[in-house]
Amino acid sequence: MKLFTAESARGRGESAGKPSWSQTLIELTRRGPVHVLLIFLAIVWLTPSLGILTTSFRAPADIATSGWWTVFDELGRLSLTNYEDVIADSESAPPGIAQNFLNTIIITVPSTFLPIFLAALAAYGFAWMQFPFRNTLYLLIIGLLIIPLQTTWVPVLRIYNIFDLAGTWPGIWLAHTAYGSSFAVFLLYNFFADLPGEVFDSARVDGASELVIFFRIVLPLSKPALASLAIFQFVWVWNDLLNALIFLQDSNMMPLSAGIRELLGQYGSQWNLLAAGAFISMIVPLTIFFSLQRYFVRGVTAGAVKG
Amino acid sequence: MVGKHSKWLPLLFVGPVLCILVIFLVYPTIHTVLLSFTKGTMLNPGREFVGLANFERLLTADKTFLRLNRWPPSGVLPTTALWVLVFPSLTVGIGMLIAILSDRVRYEATIKSIIFLPMVISSTAASVIFVFVYSPDLTKGVLNAAMTSVFPQSEPITWLGRKELANVAIILAATWTSAGLPTVVLSAAYKGLPREILEAARVDGGNAWQVFWRVSLPMLLRPLTFVTIMLTINALKMVDLILVMTEGGPRGATRVIGFTVWLEIFGNNRVGYGSAVAVILFILVLPAIIYQIRQIRQDLR
């Protein structure tokens, strides 16, 4: 992302093309309020994150005595010490941020691929196969898209206690698979339904089975949709707090989101550790966002615009 | 054309997802409805059948859930109503503003990224960020620091500690995390509008304002409805921001219905009572579920 102030200055200069000064002036006064409003909103939206990011590099003594917006007076004292401290500290909020980070990866990777694989199978079935109650079943899945998970907690926990799934990794993987798959079916169905059916037909003439068509034709053709979905589901699971608290229960298995909450509860005032911890929990989603932004946004808009 | 295949093959494709959805969503929802007529704890749910007693108590006797005999009404339901009225309209309003105003500036992609950014971080991180923003300590909270520098007489405000301000404070944090959704959805829809129609309206002498209200807005109705519904449901289901920022306080002021289910089941270990709250939440979401199914059924035809 480029600095918006620099770009906006360029934008204003060029928006009038090469015409005379007076025209430039008229254009500026007419569009001026639009730029002011947009830049104001951009500053408002950036300030909260900027505060925590700046604080994560400041010395605890500076944090205690002055606001993060005075950081320019102390540039020489900024350091990564807070990050070292919060990573080394596994006493205050067990099991520590490093273990939380590892747990988050253990939770997130299977919880991303499992629902997408199962949903892709189902979406192909709904889009290209003929069977009784096909539309009814698909509409049932659509209905489950926005069901509040609150209505499922107690009965699912009962099942988990019976089968000893509470506090296990497969338990959290299954929960995320279930909660993520209806959206995945919906998104992939829309994409699969638009694939060229003639390609499947000629493959069938050549003797390909439905499974071969699915693995060799549908999945490779759907890489953009699968990528959008994978990124969306990955970030969703990475950021999850509630399912981890409900189904993992054991503090040694907790992900970053729960670890940060623990830090906030114990150290409501130790902002050096809190800021560094919060930023550590954001690094992976932010990296994904900046490198794969187009896919991510597509995942969000796909359902809505097409829907 | 649809291929010829064995009668049982489709089951291999759609079976796994249907199974897992029935086990994790369909059956539990039915079970929760049954639990709402009972009294029990997490270790012993459904211990005693009490009929409609939970609902009766929630709607008539529980002052923390609904208190109508004093103005303004207070409790979980009025707080939820405040959220449902303010949060979606504010968030959609900002999203619409940015989608349309940024359409013709050079830094469009940049400003949309900035608004979208908070959507990718966790609610926990967002909560930490806003606890910091709202801090009454003038060396921490940027909001109070800015206010006291503009109005030197004013005292710093404990935004999250005052009953009448805490909801507004959390709603603003929720707006910060969510405005990316309406921004990208409405922006994509706006760019999809037929340019000729907008041009024609302008040529016919409509000013920007008239063209927006009479021409653009009616054509954006469907994506607008979609994001409004999604954000309304998010307000109803809200747990994590509230759990991390205030745990429902001060004095129960920020208990929205979705959070209350959490509180009753896991905080107070009242599983039957919490299930009754969950059923009320489900009933509130039901119209949206029906609307969604109808829309998609139309598209299938």
XYZ file of C-alpha atoms in Angstrom:
608
model
C 0.000 0.000 0.000
C 1.311 3.410 -0.888
C 1.097 6.435 1.322
C -2.266 7.937 0.587
C -1.162 11.528 1.138
C 1.462 11.316 -1.571
C -0.975 9.763 -3.996
C -3.680 12.249 -3.258
C -1.365 15.142 -4.015
C -0.590 13.571 -7.363
C -4.285 12.896 -7.917
C -5.207 16.516 -7.408
C -2.505 17.759 -9.702
C -3.447 15.450 -12.513
C -7.191 15.370 -12.179
C -7.508 18.429 -14.380
C -5.198 17.045 -17.067
C -3.267 19.854 -18.783
C -5.856 22.634 -18.943
C -5.480 26.179 -17.769
C -4.915 27.302 -14.201
C -8.444 28.603 -13.791
C -9.909 25.256 -14.770
C -7.629 23.500 -12.291
C -8.802 25.907 -9.628
C -12.474 25.347 -10.413
C -11.975 21.592 -10.358
C -10.203 21.819 -7.001
C -12.910 23.873 -5.318
C -15.618 21.638 -6.722
C -13.956 18.362 -5.720
C -12.183 19.773 -2.673
C -14.776 18.659 -0.099
C -14.679 15.116 -1.493
C -10.912 14.890 -0.981
C -11.107 16.432 2.479
C -13.796 13.968 3.551
C -12.024 10.919 2.131
C -8.677 11.842 3.633
C -10.323 12.604 6.969
C -11.935 9.128 6.996
C -8.634 7.517 5.999
C -6.873 9.206 8.924
C -9.638 8.210 11.339
C -9.420 4.599 10.119
C -5.623 4.415 10.342
C -5.132 6.127 13.702
C -6.275 3.278 16.014
C -3.933 0.684 14.464
C -1.129 3.220 14.192
C -1.416 3.824 17.944
C -0.940 0.182 18.860
C 1.792 -0.331 16.242
C 3.783 2.678 17.453
C 3.344 1.719 21.094
C 4.688 -1.773 20.419
C 8.113 -0.255 19.625
C 8.272 2.304 22.441
C 10.193 1.958 25.676
C 7.940 1.237 28.718
C 9.193 4.429 30.426
C 8.123 6.491 27.406
C 4.729 4.771 27.229
C 4.144 5.662 30.875
C 4.930 9.345 30.518
C 3.811 10.486 27.063
C 1.354 9.660 24.285
C 2.365 7.556 21.251
C 1.763 10.590 19.023
C 4.901 12.193 20.496
C 6.977 9.322 19.122
C 8.984 11.648 16.878
C 10.823 12.958 19.960
C 12.136 9.522 20.825
C 12.915 7.828 17.520
C 16.329 6.795 18.852
C 14.788 4.831 21.717
C 12.430 2.670 19.614
C 13.269 -1.035 19.712
C 11.989 -4.584 19.406
C 12.414 -5.159 23.157
C 8.656 -5.380 23.775
C 8.387 -8.183 21.230
C 11.271 -10.066 22.865
C 9.684 -9.579 26.278
C 6.203 -10.749 25.321
C 7.579 -13.788 23.452
C 9.898 -14.751 26.333
C 7.160 -14.278 28.945
C 5.252 -17.544 29.313
C 4.631 -17.087 33.046
C 2.012 -14.375 33.078
C -0.393 -15.717 30.472
C 0.403 -19.415 30.024
C 1.318 -21.030 27.682
C 2.890 -17.845 26.262
C 2.581 -16.096 22.942
C 5.037 -18.388 21.124
C 2.975 -21.472 22.005
C -0.240 -19.567 21.143
C 1.237 -18.854 17.729
C 2.045 -22.519 17.150
C -1.438 -23.555 18.339
C -3.040 -21.091 15.930
C -1.205 -22.719 13.024
C -2.168 -26.215 14.211
C -5.814 -25.125 14.408
C -5.949 -23.104 11.214
C -4.316 -25.220 8.513
C -6.589 -28.305 8.683
C -9.596 -26.079 9.429
C -8.958 -24.328 6.124
C -8.456 -27.278 3.802
C -10.960 -29.759 5.214
C -14.109 -27.623 4.740
C -13.014 -26.428 1.313
C -12.410 -29.954 0.065
C -15.725 -31.256 1.394
C -17.581 -28.174 0.156
C -16.035 -28.488 -3.311
C -17.295 -32.079 -3.553
C -20.772 -30.985 -2.482
C -20.834 -27.908 -4.726
C -19.970 -30.093 -7.749
C -22.736 -32.507 -6.774
C -25.279 -29.712 -6.485
C -24.199 -27.956 -9.664
C -23.675 -30.869 -12.051
C -25.401 -34.009 -10.766
C -29.016 -35.087 -10.762
C -30.571 -36.542 -7.616
C -33.806 -36.317 -5.628
C -34.371 -33.227 -3.426
C -31.343 -31.528 -4.951
C -32.703 -27.969 -4.789
C -34.317 -28.498 -1.390
C -31.061 -29.707 0.106
C -29.150 -26.829 -1.477
C -31.643 -24.337 -0.039
C -31.222 -25.978 3.368
C -27.492 -25.226 3.157
C -28.277 -21.612 2.179
C -30.573 -21.361 5.197
C -27.707 -22.531 7.432
C -25.423 -19.746 6.113
C -26.554 -17.202 8.670
C -27.824 -19.353 11.520
C -26.503 -18.016 14.866
C -23.973 -20.481 16.271
C -25.342 -19.709 19.718
C -28.130 -22.224 19.066
C -25.589 -25.020 18.572
C -23.124 -24.643 21.443
C -24.659 -26.825 24.175
C -25.760 -29.801 22.046
C -22.454 -29.877 20.133
C -20.546 -29.794 23.417
C -22.692 -32.711 24.644
C -21.719 -34.715 21.552
C -18.078 -33.728 22.099
C -18.149 -34.926 25.694
C -19.655 -38.263 24.672
C -17.013 -38.851 21.973
C -14.126 -37.269 23.930
C -13.628 -34.572 21.294
C -13.620 -31.596 23.658
C -10.080 -30.322 24.159
C -8.688 -32.162 21.109
C -7.347 -30.822 17.818
C -9.730 -32.949 15.687
C -12.561 -31.482 17.758
C -11.762 -27.890 16.783
C -11.020 -28.911 13.158
C -14.425 -30.554 12.849
C -16.226 -27.577 14.390
C -14.571 -25.130 11.983
C -15.246 -27.497 9.089
C -18.928 -27.579 9.940
C -19.258 -23.855 10.581
C -17.309 -22.904 7.455
C -18.708 -25.334 4.929
C -22.118 -23.824 4.165
C -20.517 -20.558 2.995
C -17.936 -22.568 1.054
C -20.634 -24.607 -0.715
C -22.514 -21.414 -1.577
C -19.479 -19.651 -3.023
C -18.173 -22.672 -4.956
C -21.627 -23.597 -6.279
C -21.903 -20.174 -7.930
C -18.485 -20.634 -9.506
C -18.927 -24.279 -10.593
C -22.351 -23.612 -12.121
C -20.729 -21.173 -14.563
C -18.057 -23.634 -15.724
C -18.462 -24.806 -19.347
C -20.534 -27.998 -19.249
C -19.378 -29.074 -22.733
C -15.913 -29.753 -21.359
C -17.374 -32.217 -18.852
C -19.489 -33.833 -21.575
C -16.567 -34.475 -23.871
C -14.598 -35.883 -20.954
C -17.492 -38.223 -20.238
C -17.564 -39.320 -23.876
C -13.883 -40.166 -23.458
C -14.872 -42.362 -20.544
C -13.912 -40.155 -17.599
C -15.806 -40.858 -14.374
C -17.360 -38.059 -12.296
C -14.515 -38.321 -9.784
C -11.916 -37.931 -12.531
C -13.813 -34.913 -13.914
C -13.932 -33.404 -10.438
C -10.235 -33.837 -9.658
C -8.776 -33.321 -13.138
C -11.048 -30.653 -14.608
C -13.216 -28.893 -12.020
C -10.608 -28.304 -9.313
C -7.867 -27.029 -11.686
C -10.354 -24.736 -13.465
C -11.529 -23.317 -10.142
C -8.189 -22.199 -8.727
C -9.207 -18.516 -8.380
C -12.394 -19.358 -6.476
C -10.612 -21.941 -4.327
C -7.851 -19.433 -3.546
C -10.332 -16.727 -2.528
C -12.165 -19.164 -0.336
C -9.000 -20.593 1.234
C -7.751 -17.123 2.134
C -11.119 -16.110 3.545
C -11.482 -19.276 5.643
C -7.841 -19.133 6.796
C -8.159 -15.590 8.104
C -11.542 -16.367 9.636
C -10.209 -19.357 11.591
C -6.953 -17.595 12.474
C -8.959 -14.807 14.139
C -11.495 -17.032 15.891
C -11.809 -16.712 19.643
C -15.158 -18.247 20.617
C -14.830 -21.714 19.104
C -11.403 -22.093 20.672
C -12.745 -21.122 24.100
C -15.753 -23.447 23.764
C -14.217 -26.533 22.190
C -10.534 -26.485 23.215
C -10.995 -25.359 26.833
C -7.372 -26.260 27.732
C -5.287 -23.071 28.109
C -2.210 -24.855 26.699
C -4.033 -25.323 23.376
C -5.348 -21.777 23.054
C -4.682 -19.703 19.914
C -3.302 -16.156 19.758
C -6.715 -14.488 20.060
C -7.276 -16.155 23.438
C -3.696 -15.467 24.522
C -4.079 -11.754 23.786
C -7.334 -11.652 25.720
C -5.536 -13.286 28.643
C -2.824 -10.606 28.454
C -5.458 -7.861 28.450
C -7.164 -9.395 31.484
C -3.958 -9.800 33.484
C -2.037 -6.766 32.309
C -4.691 -4.190 31.568
C -2.007 -1.545 31.987
C 1.173 -3.163 30.584
C 0.719 -1.648 27.167
C 4.243 -2.475 26.004
C 3.480 -6.215 26.189
C -0.143 -5.887 25.063
C 0.694 -3.826 21.986
C 3.473 -6.183 20.900
C 1.279 -9.235 21.546
C -1.667 -7.774 19.638
C 0.558 -6.957 16.705
C 2.066 -10.458 16.656
C -1.476 -11.835 16.362
C -2.104 -9.542 13.376
C 1.078 -10.197 11.393
C -0.084 -13.266 9.470
C -3.527 -11.937 8.450
C -1.992 -8.578 7.510
C 0.690 -10.241 5.377
C -1.957 -12.299 3.603
C -4.070 -9.206 3.093
C -1.283 -7.139 1.576
C 0.040 -9.904 -0.673
C -3.279 -11.453 -1.760
C -5.695 -8.566 -1.319
C -7.477 -9.134 -4.630
C -8.376 -12.736 -3.754
C -9.471 -11.747 -0.293
C -11.791 -8.984 -1.458
C -13.171 -11.264 -4.156
C -14.075 -13.814 -1.494
C -16.043 -11.185 0.396
C -17.843 -9.722 -2.608
C -18.519 -12.959 -4.505
C -21.524 -13.972 -2.452
C -23.020 -10.509 -2.380
C -22.776 -9.251 -5.913
C -23.582 -12.484 -7.591
C -25.989 -13.788 -4.890
C -26.267 -31.595 -19.858
C -25.883 -33.605 -16.705
C -23.857 -36.804 -16.828
C -25.160 -40.335 -16.407
C -23.905 -41.965 -13.276
C -24.827 -44.470 -10.614
C -27.773 -43.553 -8.410
C -25.565 -43.532 -5.323
C -22.686 -41.473 -6.690
C -24.200 -38.058 -5.771
C -24.299 -39.237 -2.167
C -20.506 -39.506 -2.207
C -20.303 -35.869 -3.308
C -22.930 -34.141 -1.180
C -23.138 -36.680 1.659
C -20.144 -35.597 3.765
C -21.160 -31.924 3.940
C -24.807 -32.751 4.599
C -23.795 -35.132 7.386
C -21.545 -32.669 9.123
C -24.113 -29.855 8.781
C -26.856 -32.011 10.272
C -24.646 -33.055 13.197
C -23.283 -29.573 13.922
C -26.127 -27.234 12.944
C -29.511 -28.847 12.268
C -29.761 -31.335 15.107
C -28.206 -28.946 17.698
C -30.671 -26.192 16.821
C -33.598 -28.554 17.372
C -32.057 -29.802 20.612
C -31.549 -26.209 21.823
C -35.243 -25.475 21.230
C -36.072 -28.476 23.429
C -33.560 -27.373 26.083
C -35.223 -23.955 26.215
C -38.232 -25.603 27.915
C -36.017 -27.016 30.658
C -33.808 -26.045 33.549
C -30.306 -27.450 33.905
C -26.551 -27.001 34.039
C -23.724 -27.826 31.637
C -23.101 -31.152 33.413
C -26.798 -31.937 33.576
C -28.670 -30.151 30.784
C -32.397 -30.624 30.530
C -32.638 -31.805 34.154
C -36.163 -30.541 34.736
C -39.008 -29.682 32.343
C -40.376 -26.199 33.045
C -42.566 -25.512 30.001
C -42.553 -21.873 28.946
C -41.286 -20.636 32.318
C -37.899 -19.509 30.915
C -39.542 -17.352 28.255
C -42.083 -15.974 30.700
C -39.340 -14.989 33.102
C -37.190 -13.456 30.345
C -39.955 -11.308 28.935
C -41.791 -10.301 32.127
C -39.667 -10.763 35.252
C -35.967 -10.515 34.310
C -35.060 -6.832 34.698
C -31.677 -7.412 33.055
C -33.387 -8.746 29.917
C -36.310 -6.373 29.448
C -37.323 -3.492 31.665
C -40.193 -1.455 30.271
C -41.598 0.303 33.336
C -38.991 3.051 33.237
C -38.081 5.416 30.406
C -35.918 4.715 28.486
C -36.483 0.946 28.542
C -33.365 -0.971 29.533
C -32.031 -4.494 29.466
C -30.745 -6.874 26.809
C -33.554 -6.416 24.270
C -33.515 -2.575 24.218
C -29.696 -2.634 24.041
C -29.942 -5.061 21.123
C -32.478 -2.739 19.460
C -30.024 0.161 19.820
C -27.290 -1.920 18.168
C -29.584 -3.068 15.361
C -30.714 0.507 14.671
C -27.328 2.228 14.843
C -24.617 -0.243 13.818
C -25.854 -1.370 10.345
C -26.999 2.092 9.225
C -23.782 3.781 10.344
C -21.604 1.099 8.769
C -23.543 0.926 5.497
C -23.639 4.739 5.378
C -19.856 5.003 5.647
C -19.378 2.149 3.182
C -21.693 3.808 0.652
C -19.992 7.178 1.109
C -16.560 5.723 0.430
C -17.712 3.462 -2.396
C -19.217 6.365 -4.331
C -16.882 9.227 -3.458
C -13.726 7.189 -4.050
C -14.974 5.993 -7.442
C -13.406 8.942 -9.241
C -10.280 9.731 -7.251
C -6.778 8.517 -8.072
C -6.171 6.997 -4.659
C -9.335 4.845 -4.751
C -7.516 1.531 -4.211
C -5.521 2.966 -1.325
C -8.472 4.361 0.586
C -10.473 1.175 0.082
C -7.532 -0.843 1.471
C -7.361 1.414 4.499
C -11.057 0.963 5.248
C -10.904 -2.777 4.564
C -7.771 -3.415 6.644
C -9.484 -3.826 10.065
C -11.630 -6.639 8.620
C -8.650 -8.991 8.522
C -7.584 -8.625 12.157
C -9.182 -10.542 15.007
C -11.893 -9.082 17.225
C -9.520 -9.590 20.123
C -6.839 -7.445 18.492
C -9.474 -4.867 17.537
C -10.659 -4.829 21.140
C -7.129 -4.227 22.437
C -6.734 -1.433 19.890
C -9.938 0.278 21.013
C -9.432 -0.199 24.750
C -6.247 1.781 24.060
C -8.025 4.422 21.939
C -10.682 4.939 24.638
C -8.292 4.964 27.611
C -9.008 7.849 30.037
C -5.239 8.066 30.680
C -4.102 11.080 28.648
C -0.775 9.426 27.803
C -2.620 6.430 26.266
C -6.041 7.249 24.861
C -5.778 9.290 21.672
C -9.486 10.174 21.767
C -9.374 11.792 25.212
C -6.027 13.410 24.436
C -7.476 14.953 21.272
C -10.617 16.131 23.075
C -8.771 17.734 25.962
C -6.393 19.496 23.599
C -9.324 20.962 21.630
C -11.395 21.733 24.746
C -8.839 22.368 27.511
C -11.570 22.643 30.193
C -12.961 19.161 29.603
C -12.197 16.134 31.760
C -11.102 12.816 30.186
C -14.048 10.464 29.666
C -14.067 6.769 30.607
C -15.844 5.729 27.423
C -16.106 2.051 28.289
C -16.911 2.653 31.943
C -20.074 4.729 31.640
C -23.447 3.102 31.110
C -24.714 5.656 28.614
C -21.489 5.729 26.520
C -20.184 2.160 26.516
C -22.555 0.916 23.787
C -21.763 3.823 21.491
C -18.049 3.215 22.070
C -18.258 -0.491 21.180
C -20.570 0.202 18.215
C -17.962 2.619 16.828
C -15.276 -0.061 17.262
C -17.542 -2.566 15.488
C -18.097 -0.062 12.686
C -14.334 0.313 12.357
C -13.904 -3.445 11.954
C -16.870 -3.908 9.578
C -17.070 -0.935 7.203
C -14.859 -2.786 4.703
C -17.713 -5.155 3.868
C -20.234 -2.558 2.606
C -17.394 -0.590 1.003
C -16.177 -3.385 -1.268
C -19.631 -4.841 -1.938
C -21.253 -1.498 -2.813
C -18.213 -0.345 -4.747
C -18.278 -3.483 -6.898
C -22.024 -3.068 -7.451
C -21.684 0.643 -8.254
C -19.036 -0.038 -10.872
C -21.374 -2.608 -12.405
C -24.126 -0.015 -13.015
C -24.703 0.804 -16.678
C -22.755 4.035 -17.286
C -25.084 5.155 -20.085
C -28.031 5.464 -17.714
C -26.039 7.564 -15.222
C -24.707 9.726 -18.074
C -28.199 10.161 -19.507
C -29.510 11.278 -16.126
C -26.682 13.812 -15.890
C -27.248 15.085 -19.423
C -30.945 15.505 -18.631
C -29.863 18.101 -16.081
C -29.808 16.075 -12.858
C -27.212 17.264 -10.369
C -24.969 14.724 -8.636
C -27.297 14.544 -5.649
C -30.436 13.879 -7.724
C -28.679 11.316 -9.898
C -27.572 9.486 -6.751
C -30.996 9.426 -5.038
C -33.203 8.850 -8.077
C -31.006 6.689 -10.292
C -28.021 5.048 -8.559
C -29.614 4.235 -5.225
C -32.650 2.343 -6.589
C -30.341 0.237 -8.761
C -28.164 -0.592 -5.747
C -31.100 -1.829 -3.687
C -30.200 -5.500 -3.735
C -26.557 -5.232 -2.586
C -27.685 -2.592 -0.066
C -30.267 -4.986 1.352
C -27.672 -7.744 1.443
C -25.069 -5.812 3.448
C -27.694 -4.322 5.762
C -29.010 -7.800 6.573
C -25.514 -9.198 7.093
C -24.561 -6.370 9.465
C -27.858 -6.598 11.340
C -27.238 -10.301 11.905
C -23.685 -9.548 13.025
C -25.081 -7.090 15.576
C -27.516 -9.721 16.878
C -24.831 -12.425 17.060
C -22.134 -10.158 18.520
C -20.084 -11.818 21.267
C -16.344 -11.360 20.961
C -15.878 -7.567 20.895
C -18.133 -7.219 23.938
C -16.559 -10.187 25.723
C -13.059 -8.745 25.376
C -13.834 -5.032 25.811
C -16.411 -4.900 28.637
C -17.660 -8.444 29.423
C -21.163 -6.979 29.208
C -20.508 -4.159 31.687
C -20.665 -1.572 33.088
C -23.561 -2.949 35.162
C -24.875 -5.021 32.248
C -25.181 -2.040 29.900
C -23.477 -3.687 26.902
C -25.253 -7.048 26.981
C -26.468 -7.631 23.456
C -28.587 -10.757 22.899
C -25.826 -12.837 21.269
C -23.492 -12.083 24.161
C -26.239 -12.898 26.685
C -26.484 -16.478 25.378
C -22.755 -16.823 26.086
C -23.103 -15.260 29.513
C -26.039 -17.413 30.651
C -24.596 -20.696 29.333
C -20.884 -20.349 30.100
C -20.826 -17.566 32.688
C -23.868 -18.421 34.822
C -24.114 -22.130 33.888
C -27.868 -21.753 33.316
C -28.177 -23.933 30.230
C -31.973 -23.994 29.960
C -32.282 -20.252 30.467
C -29.443 -19.541 28.029
C -31.061 -21.828 25.468
C -34.275 -19.813 25.766
C -32.265 -16.642 24.984
C -30.688 -18.494 22.026
C -34.163 -19.395 20.749
C -35.235 -15.732 20.917
C -32.064 -14.847 18.998
C -32.904 -17.528 16.438
C -36.429 -16.117 16.027
C -34.961 -12.646 15.425
C -32.657 -14.007 12.704
C -35.333 -16.219 11.118
C -36.819 -13.562 8.770
C -33.354 -13.038 7.279
C -32.902 -16.787 6.776
C -36.259 -16.997 5.009
C -35.440 -13.964 2.863
C -32.103 -15.486 1.884
C -33.671 -18.825 0.912
C -36.317 -17.044 -1.183
C -33.719 -14.980 -3.046
C -31.653 -18.034 -3.907
C -34.719 -20.074 -4.871
C -35.617 -17.338 -7.365
C -32.107 -17.482 -8.824
C -32.228 -21.268 -9.129
C -35.289 -21.089 -11.367
